PDB file of C-alpha atoms in Angstrom:
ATOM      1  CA  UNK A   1       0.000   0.000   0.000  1.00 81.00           C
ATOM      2  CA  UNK A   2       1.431   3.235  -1.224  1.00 89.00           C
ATOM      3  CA  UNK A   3       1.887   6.117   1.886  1.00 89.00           C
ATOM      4  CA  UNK A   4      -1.045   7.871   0.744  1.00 92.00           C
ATOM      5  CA  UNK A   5      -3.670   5.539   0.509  1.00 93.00           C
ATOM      6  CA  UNK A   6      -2.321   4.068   4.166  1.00 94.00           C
ATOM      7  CA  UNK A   7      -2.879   8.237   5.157  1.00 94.00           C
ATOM      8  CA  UNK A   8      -6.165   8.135   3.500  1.00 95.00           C
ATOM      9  CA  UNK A   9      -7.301   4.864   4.787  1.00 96.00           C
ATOM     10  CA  UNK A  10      -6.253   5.556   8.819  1.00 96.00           C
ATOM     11  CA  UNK A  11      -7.932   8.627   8.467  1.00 95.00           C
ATOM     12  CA  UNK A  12     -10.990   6.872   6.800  1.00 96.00           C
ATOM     13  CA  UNK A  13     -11.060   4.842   9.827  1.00 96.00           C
ATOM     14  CA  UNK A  14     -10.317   6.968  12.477  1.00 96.00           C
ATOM     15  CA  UNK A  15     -13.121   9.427  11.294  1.00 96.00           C
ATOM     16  CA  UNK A  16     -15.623   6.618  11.301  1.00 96.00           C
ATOM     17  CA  UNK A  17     -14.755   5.817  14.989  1.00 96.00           C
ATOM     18  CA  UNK A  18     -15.394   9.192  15.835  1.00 95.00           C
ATOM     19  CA  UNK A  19     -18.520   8.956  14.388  1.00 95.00           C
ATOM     20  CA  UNK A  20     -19.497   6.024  15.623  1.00 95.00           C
ATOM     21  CA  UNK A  21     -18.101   7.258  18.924  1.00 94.00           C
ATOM     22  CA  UNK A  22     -20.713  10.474  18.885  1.00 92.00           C
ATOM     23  CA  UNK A  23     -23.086   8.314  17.583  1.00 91.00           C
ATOM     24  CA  UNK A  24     -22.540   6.102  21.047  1.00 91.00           C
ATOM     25  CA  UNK A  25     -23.115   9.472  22.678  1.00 90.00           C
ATOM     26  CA  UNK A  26     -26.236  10.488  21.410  1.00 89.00           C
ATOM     27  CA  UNK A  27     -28.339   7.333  21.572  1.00 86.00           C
ATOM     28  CA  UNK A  28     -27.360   7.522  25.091  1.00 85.00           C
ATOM     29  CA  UNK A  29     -28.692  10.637  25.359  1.00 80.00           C
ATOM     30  CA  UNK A  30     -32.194  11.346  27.594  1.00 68.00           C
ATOM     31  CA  UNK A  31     -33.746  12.699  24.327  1.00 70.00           C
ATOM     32  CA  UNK A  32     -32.107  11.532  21.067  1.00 73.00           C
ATOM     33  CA  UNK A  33     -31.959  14.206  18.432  1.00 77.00           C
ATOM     34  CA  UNK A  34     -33.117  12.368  15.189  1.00 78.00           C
ATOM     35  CA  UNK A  35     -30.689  13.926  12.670  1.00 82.00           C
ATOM     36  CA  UNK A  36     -27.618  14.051  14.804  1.00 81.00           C
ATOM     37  CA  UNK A  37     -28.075  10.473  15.094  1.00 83.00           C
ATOM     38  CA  UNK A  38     -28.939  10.162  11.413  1.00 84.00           C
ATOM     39  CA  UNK A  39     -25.811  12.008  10.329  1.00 89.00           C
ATOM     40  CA  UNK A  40     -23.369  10.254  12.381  1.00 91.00           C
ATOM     41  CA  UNK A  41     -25.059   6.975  11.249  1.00 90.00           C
ATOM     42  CA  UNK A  42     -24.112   7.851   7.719  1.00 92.00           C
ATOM     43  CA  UNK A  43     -20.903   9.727   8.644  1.00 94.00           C
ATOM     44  CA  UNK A  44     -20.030   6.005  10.137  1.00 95.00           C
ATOM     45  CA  UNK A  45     -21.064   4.089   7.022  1.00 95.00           C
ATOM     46  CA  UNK A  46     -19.249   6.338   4.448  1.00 96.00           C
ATOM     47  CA  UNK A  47     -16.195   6.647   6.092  1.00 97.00           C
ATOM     48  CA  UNK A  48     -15.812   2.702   7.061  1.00 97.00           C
ATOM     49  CA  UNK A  49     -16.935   1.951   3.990  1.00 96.00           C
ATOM     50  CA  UNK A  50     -14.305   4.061   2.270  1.00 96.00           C
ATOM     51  CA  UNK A  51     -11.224   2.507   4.620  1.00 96.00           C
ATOM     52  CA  UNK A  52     -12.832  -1.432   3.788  1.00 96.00           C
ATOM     53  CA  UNK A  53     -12.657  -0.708   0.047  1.00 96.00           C
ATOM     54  CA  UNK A  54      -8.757   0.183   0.821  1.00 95.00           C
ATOM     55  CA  UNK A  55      -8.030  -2.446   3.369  1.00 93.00           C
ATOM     56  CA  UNK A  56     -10.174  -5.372   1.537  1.00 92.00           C
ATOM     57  CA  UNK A  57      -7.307  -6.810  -0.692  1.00 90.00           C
ATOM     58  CA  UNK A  58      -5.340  -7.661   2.191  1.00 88.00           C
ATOM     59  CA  UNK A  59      -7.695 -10.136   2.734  1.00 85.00           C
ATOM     60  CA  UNK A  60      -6.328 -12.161   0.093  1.00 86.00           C
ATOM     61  CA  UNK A  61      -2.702 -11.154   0.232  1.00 83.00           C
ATOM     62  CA  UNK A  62      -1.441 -13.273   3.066  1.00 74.00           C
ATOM     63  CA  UNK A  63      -1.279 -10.470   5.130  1.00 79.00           C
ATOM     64  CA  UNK A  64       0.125 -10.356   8.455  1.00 88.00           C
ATOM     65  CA  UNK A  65      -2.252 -11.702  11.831  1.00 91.00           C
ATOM     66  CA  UNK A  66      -2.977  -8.595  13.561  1.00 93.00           C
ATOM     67  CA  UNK A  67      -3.797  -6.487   9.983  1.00 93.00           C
ATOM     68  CA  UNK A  68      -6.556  -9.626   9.283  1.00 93.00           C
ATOM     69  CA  UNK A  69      -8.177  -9.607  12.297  1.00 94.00           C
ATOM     70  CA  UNK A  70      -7.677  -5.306  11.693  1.00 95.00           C
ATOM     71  CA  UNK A  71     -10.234  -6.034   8.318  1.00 95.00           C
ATOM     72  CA  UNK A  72     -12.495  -8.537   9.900  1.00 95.00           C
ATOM     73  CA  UNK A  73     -13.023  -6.314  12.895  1.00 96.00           C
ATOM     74  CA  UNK A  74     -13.589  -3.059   9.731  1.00 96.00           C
ATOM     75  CA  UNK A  75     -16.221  -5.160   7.846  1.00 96.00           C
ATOM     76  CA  UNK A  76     -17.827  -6.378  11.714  1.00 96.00           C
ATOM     77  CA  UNK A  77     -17.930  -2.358  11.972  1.00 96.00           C
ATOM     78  CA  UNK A  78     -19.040  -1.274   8.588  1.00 96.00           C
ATOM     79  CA  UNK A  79     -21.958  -4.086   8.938  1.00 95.00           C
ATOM     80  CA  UNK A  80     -22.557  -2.246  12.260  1.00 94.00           C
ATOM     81  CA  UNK A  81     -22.863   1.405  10.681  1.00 94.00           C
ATOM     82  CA  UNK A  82     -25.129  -0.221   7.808  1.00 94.00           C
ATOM     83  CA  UNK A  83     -27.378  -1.514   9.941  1.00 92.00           C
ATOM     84  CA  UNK A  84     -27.838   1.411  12.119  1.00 89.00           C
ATOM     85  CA  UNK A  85     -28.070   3.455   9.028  1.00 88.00           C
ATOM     86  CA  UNK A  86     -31.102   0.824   7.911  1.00 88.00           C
ATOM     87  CA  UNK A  87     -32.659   1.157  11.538  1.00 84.00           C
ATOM     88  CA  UNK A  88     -32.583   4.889  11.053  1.00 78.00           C
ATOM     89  CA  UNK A  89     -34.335   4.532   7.993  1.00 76.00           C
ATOM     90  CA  UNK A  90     -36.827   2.673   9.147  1.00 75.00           C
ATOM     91  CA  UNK A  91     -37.142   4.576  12.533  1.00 67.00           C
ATOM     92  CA  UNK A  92     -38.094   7.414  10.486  1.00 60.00           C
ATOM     93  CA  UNK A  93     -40.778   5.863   8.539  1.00 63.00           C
ATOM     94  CA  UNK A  94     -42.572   4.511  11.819  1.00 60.00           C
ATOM     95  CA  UNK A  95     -45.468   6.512  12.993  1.00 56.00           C
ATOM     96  CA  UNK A  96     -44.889   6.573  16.696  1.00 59.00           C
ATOM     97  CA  UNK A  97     -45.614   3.696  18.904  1.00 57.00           C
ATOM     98  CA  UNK A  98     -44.961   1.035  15.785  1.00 57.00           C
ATOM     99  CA  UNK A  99     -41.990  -1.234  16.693  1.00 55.00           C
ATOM    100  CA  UNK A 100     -40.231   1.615  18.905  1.00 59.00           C
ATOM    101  CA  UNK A 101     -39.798  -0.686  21.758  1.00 63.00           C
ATOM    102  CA  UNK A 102     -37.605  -3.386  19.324  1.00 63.00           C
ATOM    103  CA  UNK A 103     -36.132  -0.696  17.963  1.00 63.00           C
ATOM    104  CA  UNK A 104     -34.803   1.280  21.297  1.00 67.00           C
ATOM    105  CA  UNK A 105     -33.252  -2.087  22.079  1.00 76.00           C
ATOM    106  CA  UNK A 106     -31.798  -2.480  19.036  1.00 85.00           C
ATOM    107  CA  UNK A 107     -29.916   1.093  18.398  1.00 84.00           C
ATOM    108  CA  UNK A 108     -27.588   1.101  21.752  1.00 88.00           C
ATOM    109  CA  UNK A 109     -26.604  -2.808  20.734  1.00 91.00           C
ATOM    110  CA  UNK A 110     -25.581  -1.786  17.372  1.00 92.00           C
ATOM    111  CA  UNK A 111     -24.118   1.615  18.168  1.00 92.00           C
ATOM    112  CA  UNK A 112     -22.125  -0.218  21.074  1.00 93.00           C
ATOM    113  CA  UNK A 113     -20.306  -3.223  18.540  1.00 95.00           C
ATOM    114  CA  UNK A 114     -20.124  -0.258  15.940  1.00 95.00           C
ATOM    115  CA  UNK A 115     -17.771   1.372  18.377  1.00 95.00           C
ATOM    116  CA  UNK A 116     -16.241  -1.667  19.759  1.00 96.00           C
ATOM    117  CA  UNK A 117     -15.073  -3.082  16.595  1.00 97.00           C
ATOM    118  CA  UNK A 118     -13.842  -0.032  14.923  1.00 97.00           C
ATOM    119  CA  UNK A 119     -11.577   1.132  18.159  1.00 96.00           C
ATOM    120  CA  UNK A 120     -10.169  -2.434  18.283  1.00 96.00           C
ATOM    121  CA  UNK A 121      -9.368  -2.201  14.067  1.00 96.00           C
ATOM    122  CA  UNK A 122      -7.530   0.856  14.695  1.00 96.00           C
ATOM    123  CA  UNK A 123      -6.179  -0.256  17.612  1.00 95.00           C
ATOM    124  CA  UNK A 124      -5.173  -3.577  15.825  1.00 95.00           C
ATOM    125  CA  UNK A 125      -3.678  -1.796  12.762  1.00 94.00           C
ATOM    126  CA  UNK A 126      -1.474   0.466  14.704  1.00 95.00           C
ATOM    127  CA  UNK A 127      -0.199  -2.778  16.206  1.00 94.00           C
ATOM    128  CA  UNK A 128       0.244  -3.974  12.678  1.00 93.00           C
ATOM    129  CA  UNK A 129       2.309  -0.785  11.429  1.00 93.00           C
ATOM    130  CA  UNK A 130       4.381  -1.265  14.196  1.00 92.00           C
ATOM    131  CA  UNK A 131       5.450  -4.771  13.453  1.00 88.00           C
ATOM    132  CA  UNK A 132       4.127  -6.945  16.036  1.00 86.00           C
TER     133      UNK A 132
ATOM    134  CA  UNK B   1       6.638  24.675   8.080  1.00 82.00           C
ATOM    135  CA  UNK B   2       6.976  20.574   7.382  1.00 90.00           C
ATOM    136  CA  UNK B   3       3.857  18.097   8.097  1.00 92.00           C
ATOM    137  CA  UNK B   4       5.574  16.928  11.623  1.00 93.00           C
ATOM    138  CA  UNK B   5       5.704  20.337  12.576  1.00 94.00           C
ATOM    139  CA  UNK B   6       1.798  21.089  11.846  1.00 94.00           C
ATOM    140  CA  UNK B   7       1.003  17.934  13.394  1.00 95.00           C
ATOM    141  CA  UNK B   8       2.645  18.584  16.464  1.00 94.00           C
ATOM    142  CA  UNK B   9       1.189  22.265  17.067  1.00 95.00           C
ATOM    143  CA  UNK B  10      -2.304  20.287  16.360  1.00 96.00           C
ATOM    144  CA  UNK B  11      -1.481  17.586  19.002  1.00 96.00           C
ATOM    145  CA  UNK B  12      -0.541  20.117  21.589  1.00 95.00           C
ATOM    146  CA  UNK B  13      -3.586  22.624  20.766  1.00 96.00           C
ATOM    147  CA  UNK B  14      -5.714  19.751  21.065  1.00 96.00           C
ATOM    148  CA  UNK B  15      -4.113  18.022  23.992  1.00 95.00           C
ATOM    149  CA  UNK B  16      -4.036  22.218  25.795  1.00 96.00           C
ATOM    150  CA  UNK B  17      -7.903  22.629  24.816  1.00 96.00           C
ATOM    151  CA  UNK B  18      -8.421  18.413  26.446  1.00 95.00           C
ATOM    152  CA  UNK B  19      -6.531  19.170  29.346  1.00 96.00           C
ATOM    153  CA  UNK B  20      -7.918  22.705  30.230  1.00 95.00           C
ATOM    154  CA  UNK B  21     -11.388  21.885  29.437  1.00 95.00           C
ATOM    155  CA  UNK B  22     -11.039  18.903  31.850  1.00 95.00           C
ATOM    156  CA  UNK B  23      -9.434  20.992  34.634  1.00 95.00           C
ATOM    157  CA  UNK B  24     -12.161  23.815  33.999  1.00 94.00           C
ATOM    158  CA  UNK B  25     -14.822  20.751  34.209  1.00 93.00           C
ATOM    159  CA  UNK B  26     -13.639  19.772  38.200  1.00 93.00           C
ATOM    160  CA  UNK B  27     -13.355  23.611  39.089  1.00 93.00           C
ATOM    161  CA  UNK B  28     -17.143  24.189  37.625  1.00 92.00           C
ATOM    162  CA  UNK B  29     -18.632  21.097  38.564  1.00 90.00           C
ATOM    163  CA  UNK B  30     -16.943  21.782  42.761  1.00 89.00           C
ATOM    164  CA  UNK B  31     -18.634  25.298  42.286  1.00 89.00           C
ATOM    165  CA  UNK B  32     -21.748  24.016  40.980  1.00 89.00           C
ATOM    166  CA  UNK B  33     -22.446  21.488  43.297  1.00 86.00           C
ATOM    167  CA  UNK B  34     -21.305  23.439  46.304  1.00 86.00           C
ATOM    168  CA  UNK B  35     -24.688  24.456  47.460  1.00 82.00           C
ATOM    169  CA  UNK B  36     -26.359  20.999  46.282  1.00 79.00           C
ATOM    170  CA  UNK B  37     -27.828  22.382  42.771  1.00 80.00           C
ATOM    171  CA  UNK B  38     -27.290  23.208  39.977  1.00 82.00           C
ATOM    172  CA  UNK B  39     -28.851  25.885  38.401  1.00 87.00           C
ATOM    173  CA  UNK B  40     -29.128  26.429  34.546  1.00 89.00           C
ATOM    174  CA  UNK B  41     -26.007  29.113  34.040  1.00 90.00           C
ATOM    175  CA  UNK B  42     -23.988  26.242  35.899  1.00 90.00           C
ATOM    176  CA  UNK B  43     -25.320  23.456  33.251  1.00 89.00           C
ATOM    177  CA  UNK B  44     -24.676  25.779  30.709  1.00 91.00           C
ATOM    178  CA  UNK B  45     -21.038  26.419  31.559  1.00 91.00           C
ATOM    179  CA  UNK B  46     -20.318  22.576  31.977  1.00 90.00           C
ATOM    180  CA  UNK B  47     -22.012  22.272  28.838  1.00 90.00           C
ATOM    181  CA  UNK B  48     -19.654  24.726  26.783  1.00 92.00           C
ATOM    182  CA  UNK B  49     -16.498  23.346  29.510  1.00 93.00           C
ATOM    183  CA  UNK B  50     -17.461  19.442  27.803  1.00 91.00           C
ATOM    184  CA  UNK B  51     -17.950  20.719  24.042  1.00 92.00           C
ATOM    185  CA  UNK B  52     -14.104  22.169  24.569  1.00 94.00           C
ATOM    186  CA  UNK B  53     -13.013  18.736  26.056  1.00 93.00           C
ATOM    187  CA  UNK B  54     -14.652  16.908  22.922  1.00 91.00           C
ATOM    188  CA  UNK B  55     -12.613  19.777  20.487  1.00 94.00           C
ATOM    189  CA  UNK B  56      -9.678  19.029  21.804  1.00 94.00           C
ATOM    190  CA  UNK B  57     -10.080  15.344  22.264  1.00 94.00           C
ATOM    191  CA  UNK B  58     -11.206  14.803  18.588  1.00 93.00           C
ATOM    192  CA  UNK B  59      -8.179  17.189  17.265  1.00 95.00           C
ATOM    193  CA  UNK B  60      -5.608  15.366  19.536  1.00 95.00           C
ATOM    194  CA  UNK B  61      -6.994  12.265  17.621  1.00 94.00           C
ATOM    195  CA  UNK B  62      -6.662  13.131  14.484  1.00 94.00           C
ATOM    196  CA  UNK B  63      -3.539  15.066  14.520  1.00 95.00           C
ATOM    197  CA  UNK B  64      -2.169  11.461  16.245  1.00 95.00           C
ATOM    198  CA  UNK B  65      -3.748   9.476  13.848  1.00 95.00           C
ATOM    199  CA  UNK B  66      -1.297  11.621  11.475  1.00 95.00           C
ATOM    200  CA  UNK B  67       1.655  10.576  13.223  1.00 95.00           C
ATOM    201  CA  UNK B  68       1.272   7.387  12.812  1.00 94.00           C
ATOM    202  CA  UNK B  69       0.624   7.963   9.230  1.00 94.00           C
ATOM    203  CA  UNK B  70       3.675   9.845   8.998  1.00 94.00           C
ATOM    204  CA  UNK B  71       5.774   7.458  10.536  1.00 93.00           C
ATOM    205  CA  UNK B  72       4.584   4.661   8.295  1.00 92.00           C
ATOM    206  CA  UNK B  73       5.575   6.427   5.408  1.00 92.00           C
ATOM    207  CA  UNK B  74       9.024   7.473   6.630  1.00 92.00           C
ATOM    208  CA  UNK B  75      10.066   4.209   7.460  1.00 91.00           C
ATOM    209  CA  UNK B  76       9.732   4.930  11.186  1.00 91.00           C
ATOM    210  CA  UNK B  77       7.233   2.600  12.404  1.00 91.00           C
ATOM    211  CA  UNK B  78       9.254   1.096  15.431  1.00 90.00           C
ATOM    212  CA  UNK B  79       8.298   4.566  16.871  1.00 90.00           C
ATOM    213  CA  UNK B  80       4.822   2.853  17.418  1.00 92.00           C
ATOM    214  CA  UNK B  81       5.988  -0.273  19.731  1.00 92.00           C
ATOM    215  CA  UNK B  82       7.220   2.213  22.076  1.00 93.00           C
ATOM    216  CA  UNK B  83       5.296   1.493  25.317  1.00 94.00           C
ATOM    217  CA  UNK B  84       4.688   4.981  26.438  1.00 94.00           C
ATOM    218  CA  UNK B  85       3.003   5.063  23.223  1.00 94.00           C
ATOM    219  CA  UNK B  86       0.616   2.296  24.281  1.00 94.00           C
ATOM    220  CA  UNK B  87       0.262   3.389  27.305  1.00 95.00           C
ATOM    221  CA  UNK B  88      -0.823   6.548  26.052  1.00 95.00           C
ATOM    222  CA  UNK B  89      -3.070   4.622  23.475  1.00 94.00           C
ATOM    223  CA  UNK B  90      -4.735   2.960  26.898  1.00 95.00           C
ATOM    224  CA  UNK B  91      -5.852   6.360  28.259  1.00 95.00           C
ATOM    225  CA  UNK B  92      -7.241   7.722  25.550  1.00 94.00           C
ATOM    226  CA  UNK B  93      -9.310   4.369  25.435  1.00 94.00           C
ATOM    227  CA  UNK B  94     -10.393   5.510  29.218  1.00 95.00           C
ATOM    228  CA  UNK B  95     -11.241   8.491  28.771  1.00 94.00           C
ATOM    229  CA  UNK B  96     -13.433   8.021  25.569  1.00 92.00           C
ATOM    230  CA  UNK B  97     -15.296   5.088  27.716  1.00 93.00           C
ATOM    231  CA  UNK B  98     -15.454   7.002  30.263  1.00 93.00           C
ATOM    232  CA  UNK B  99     -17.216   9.896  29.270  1.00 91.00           C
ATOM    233  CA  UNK B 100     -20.020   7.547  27.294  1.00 90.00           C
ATOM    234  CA  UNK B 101     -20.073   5.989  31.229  1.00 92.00           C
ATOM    235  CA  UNK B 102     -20.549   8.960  33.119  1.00 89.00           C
ATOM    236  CA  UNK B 103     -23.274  10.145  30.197  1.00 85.00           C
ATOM    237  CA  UNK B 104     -25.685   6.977  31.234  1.00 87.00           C
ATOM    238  CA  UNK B 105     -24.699   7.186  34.822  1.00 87.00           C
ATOM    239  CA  UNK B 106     -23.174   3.884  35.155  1.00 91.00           C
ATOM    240  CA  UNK B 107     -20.313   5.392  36.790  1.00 92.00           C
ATOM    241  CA  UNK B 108     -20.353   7.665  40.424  1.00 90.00           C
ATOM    242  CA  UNK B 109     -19.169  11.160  40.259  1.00 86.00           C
ATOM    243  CA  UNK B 110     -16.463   9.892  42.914  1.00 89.00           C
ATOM    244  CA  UNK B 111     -14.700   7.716  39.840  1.00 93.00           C
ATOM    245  CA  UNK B 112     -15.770   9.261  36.668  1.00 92.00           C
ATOM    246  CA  UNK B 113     -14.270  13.038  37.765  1.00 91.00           C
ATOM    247  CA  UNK B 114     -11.163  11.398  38.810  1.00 93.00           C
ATOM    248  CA  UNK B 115     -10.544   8.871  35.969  1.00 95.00           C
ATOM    249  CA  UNK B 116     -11.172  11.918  33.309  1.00 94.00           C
ATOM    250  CA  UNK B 117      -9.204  14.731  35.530  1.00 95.00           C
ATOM    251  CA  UNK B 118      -5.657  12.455  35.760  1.00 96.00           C
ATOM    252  CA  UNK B 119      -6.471  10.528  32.214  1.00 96.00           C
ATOM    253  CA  UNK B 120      -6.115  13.573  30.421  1.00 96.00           C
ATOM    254  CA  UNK B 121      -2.865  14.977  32.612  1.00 96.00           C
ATOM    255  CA  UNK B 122      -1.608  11.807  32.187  1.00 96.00           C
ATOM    256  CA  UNK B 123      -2.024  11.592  28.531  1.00 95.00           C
ATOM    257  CA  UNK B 124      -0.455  14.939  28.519  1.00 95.00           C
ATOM    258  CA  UNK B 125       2.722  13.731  30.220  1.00 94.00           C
ATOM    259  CA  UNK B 126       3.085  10.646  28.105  1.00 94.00           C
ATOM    260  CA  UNK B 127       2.948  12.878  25.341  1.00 93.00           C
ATOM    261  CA  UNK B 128       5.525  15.390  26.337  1.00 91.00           C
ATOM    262  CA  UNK B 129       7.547  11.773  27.566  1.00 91.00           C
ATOM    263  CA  UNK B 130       7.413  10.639  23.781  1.00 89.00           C
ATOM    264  CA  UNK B 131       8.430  13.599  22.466  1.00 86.00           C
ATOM    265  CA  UNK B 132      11.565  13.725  24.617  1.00 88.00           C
ATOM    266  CA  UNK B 133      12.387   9.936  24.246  1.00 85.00           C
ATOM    267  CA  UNK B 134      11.699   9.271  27.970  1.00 85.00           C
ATOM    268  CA  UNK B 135      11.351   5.494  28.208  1.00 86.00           C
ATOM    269  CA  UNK B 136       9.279   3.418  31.153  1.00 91.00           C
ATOM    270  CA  UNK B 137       7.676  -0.114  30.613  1.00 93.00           C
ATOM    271  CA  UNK B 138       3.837  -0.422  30.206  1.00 94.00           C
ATOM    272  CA  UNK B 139       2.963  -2.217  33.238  1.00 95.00           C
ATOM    273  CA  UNK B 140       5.277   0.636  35.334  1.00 95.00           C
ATOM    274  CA  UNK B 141       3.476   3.373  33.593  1.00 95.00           C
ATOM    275  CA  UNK B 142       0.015   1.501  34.035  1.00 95.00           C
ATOM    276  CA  UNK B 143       0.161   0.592  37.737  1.00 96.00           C
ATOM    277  CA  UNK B 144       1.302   4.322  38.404  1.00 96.00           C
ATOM    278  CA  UNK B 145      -1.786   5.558  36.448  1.00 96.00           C
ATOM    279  CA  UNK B 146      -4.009   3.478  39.040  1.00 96.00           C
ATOM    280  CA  UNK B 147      -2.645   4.605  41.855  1.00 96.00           C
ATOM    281  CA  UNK B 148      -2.683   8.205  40.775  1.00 96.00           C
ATOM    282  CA  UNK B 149      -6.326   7.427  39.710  1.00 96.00           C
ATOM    283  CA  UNK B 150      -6.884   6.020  43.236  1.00 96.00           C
ATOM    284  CA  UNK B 151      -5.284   8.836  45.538  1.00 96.00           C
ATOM    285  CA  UNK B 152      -6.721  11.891  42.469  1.00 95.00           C
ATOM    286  CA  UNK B 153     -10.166  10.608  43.386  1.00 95.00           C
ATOM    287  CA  UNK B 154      -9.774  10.953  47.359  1.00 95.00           C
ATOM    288  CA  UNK B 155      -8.129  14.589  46.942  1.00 94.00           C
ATOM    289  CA  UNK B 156     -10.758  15.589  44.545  1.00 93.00           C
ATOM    290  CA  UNK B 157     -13.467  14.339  46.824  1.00 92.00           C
ATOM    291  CA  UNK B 158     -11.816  15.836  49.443  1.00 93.00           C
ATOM    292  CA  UNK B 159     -11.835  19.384  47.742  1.00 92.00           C
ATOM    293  CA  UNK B 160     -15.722  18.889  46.901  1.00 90.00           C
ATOM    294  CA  UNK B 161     -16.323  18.056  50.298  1.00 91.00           C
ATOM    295  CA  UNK B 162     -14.103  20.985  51.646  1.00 91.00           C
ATOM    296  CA  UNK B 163     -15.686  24.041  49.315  1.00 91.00           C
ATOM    297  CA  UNK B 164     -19.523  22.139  50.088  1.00 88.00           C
ATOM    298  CA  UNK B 165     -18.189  22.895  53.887  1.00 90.00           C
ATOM    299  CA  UNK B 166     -17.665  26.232  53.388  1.00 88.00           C
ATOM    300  CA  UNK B 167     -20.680  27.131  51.179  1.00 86.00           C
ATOM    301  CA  UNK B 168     -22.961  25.510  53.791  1.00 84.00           C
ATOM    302  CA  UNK B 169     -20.837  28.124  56.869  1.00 85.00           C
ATOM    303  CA  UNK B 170     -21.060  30.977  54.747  1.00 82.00           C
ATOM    304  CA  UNK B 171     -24.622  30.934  53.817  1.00 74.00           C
TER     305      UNK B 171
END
């Protein structure tokens, strides 16, 4: 991977923890602000997406230990920030009452292995950079 | 100006803004809760005193997130199995938990001030420790960061208990 792309993909990833970091943040939240939510939900999905499009041929390149389990824990993430982004969707076309109860147990769950799994892939590739 | 030089002014104005806006935190939350309430100027200041914190903590991250970028593409990446740097790596793990555990009340006032008060100093430190090649094990820096944890949580609670003394003689 050429230095820029490695630049463009940590910062990919980093940006997406973030978001899924304020996204942790604001379903926690008393009151949940529907478009905060929505935007980090998407700022999540774009920006994982965009560092497992980089990271995805190292799947199949014999990579090293800690940068595979780095991608597997990127795509647990990015499946994460796609589902929340669905849930959103869907959360939005609900007239009040309809499924909110499945659906307040379901955004904290997802938001939580969102975060998890993209602060352990960074985590994990920094450990990979280094040479462990 | 070259990248490692805007990178580091980043770093520090985001570690400064971190640090300050966690020190400001304590000082406003003592005063706030020294008469048992807080009124809606108070909630307003911690407000703008955690909006600061998150500033700084998201710029620190970045601008690190660029180091490590750098240092990949220098050829420098044994910089990165230094163990101040994962020690450093640790806190900033803490104090992002921390915060979501103190925003759903899982975690006393007692714990949470103290873990985000000397996690953020003690980021600071580790920092200034990379920068000037000082060297300690992981486990040595860890086991220190407990203990200051431990003994940054009585004083604290001892200077909230202290000012709440003093409100309660003066009024």
């Amino acid at each position: 991977m050429t230095p820029t792309l490695l630049t463009i993909q940590l910062f990919a990833s980093m940006i997406a923890l973030i978001g899924a970091y304020a996204l942790l943040l604001s379903i926690f939240k008393k009151q949940i602000n529907q478009t905060w939510v929505r935007g980090e939900s998407i700022l999540t999905l774009i920006c994982s997406g965009a560092a497992l499009s980089i990271l995805f041929p190292s799947l199949f390149e014999g990579s090293e230990p800690f940068l595979l389990a780095s991608v597997l824990l990127l795509i647990l993430g990015f499946g994460n920030a796609l589902a929340l982004a669905i849930v959103q969707h869907v959360v939005l076309r609900t007239t009040p009452g309809e499924n909110e109860g499945t659906l307040a147990n379901i955004l904290p769950v997802l938001s939580i292995v969102a975060f998890s799994s993209l602060l352990l892939h960074v985590l994990l590739q920094f450990a990979s950079i280094a040479g462990f | 100006m070259d990248v490692y030089t805007l990178l580091l002014i980043g770093h520090l104005f985001g570690t400064i803004l971190g640090v300050g806006g966690a020190t400001m935190i304590e000082v406003h939350l003592n005063k706030a809760l020294a008469d048992g309430q807080m009124s809606v100027d108070e909630r307003g200041m911690l407000g703008m005193d955690f909006t600061v914190l998150r500033v700084g903590l998201v710029l620190a991250i970045l601008t690190g997130v660029g180091f490590v970028a750098l240092y990949a593409s220098v050829g420098q990446e044994y910089r990165l199995q230094s163990p101040v740097f994962w020690a450093k790596m640790f806190m900033i793990v803490i104090i992002a938990i921390n915060a979501v555990l103190l925003q759903v009340h899982k975690i006393s006032l007692y714990w949470g001030s103290a873990l985000s008060f000397v996690t953020w100093w003690g980021a600071a430190l580790l920092g200034m420790f990379l920068t000037q090649g000082v060297r300690y094990g992981f486990f040595e820096i860890t086991a220190t960061y407990i203990a200051a944890v431990i003994l940054g949580a009585f004083i604290l609670h001892r200077i909230r208990q202290f000012i709440q003394s003093r409100h309660q003689q003066s009024s």
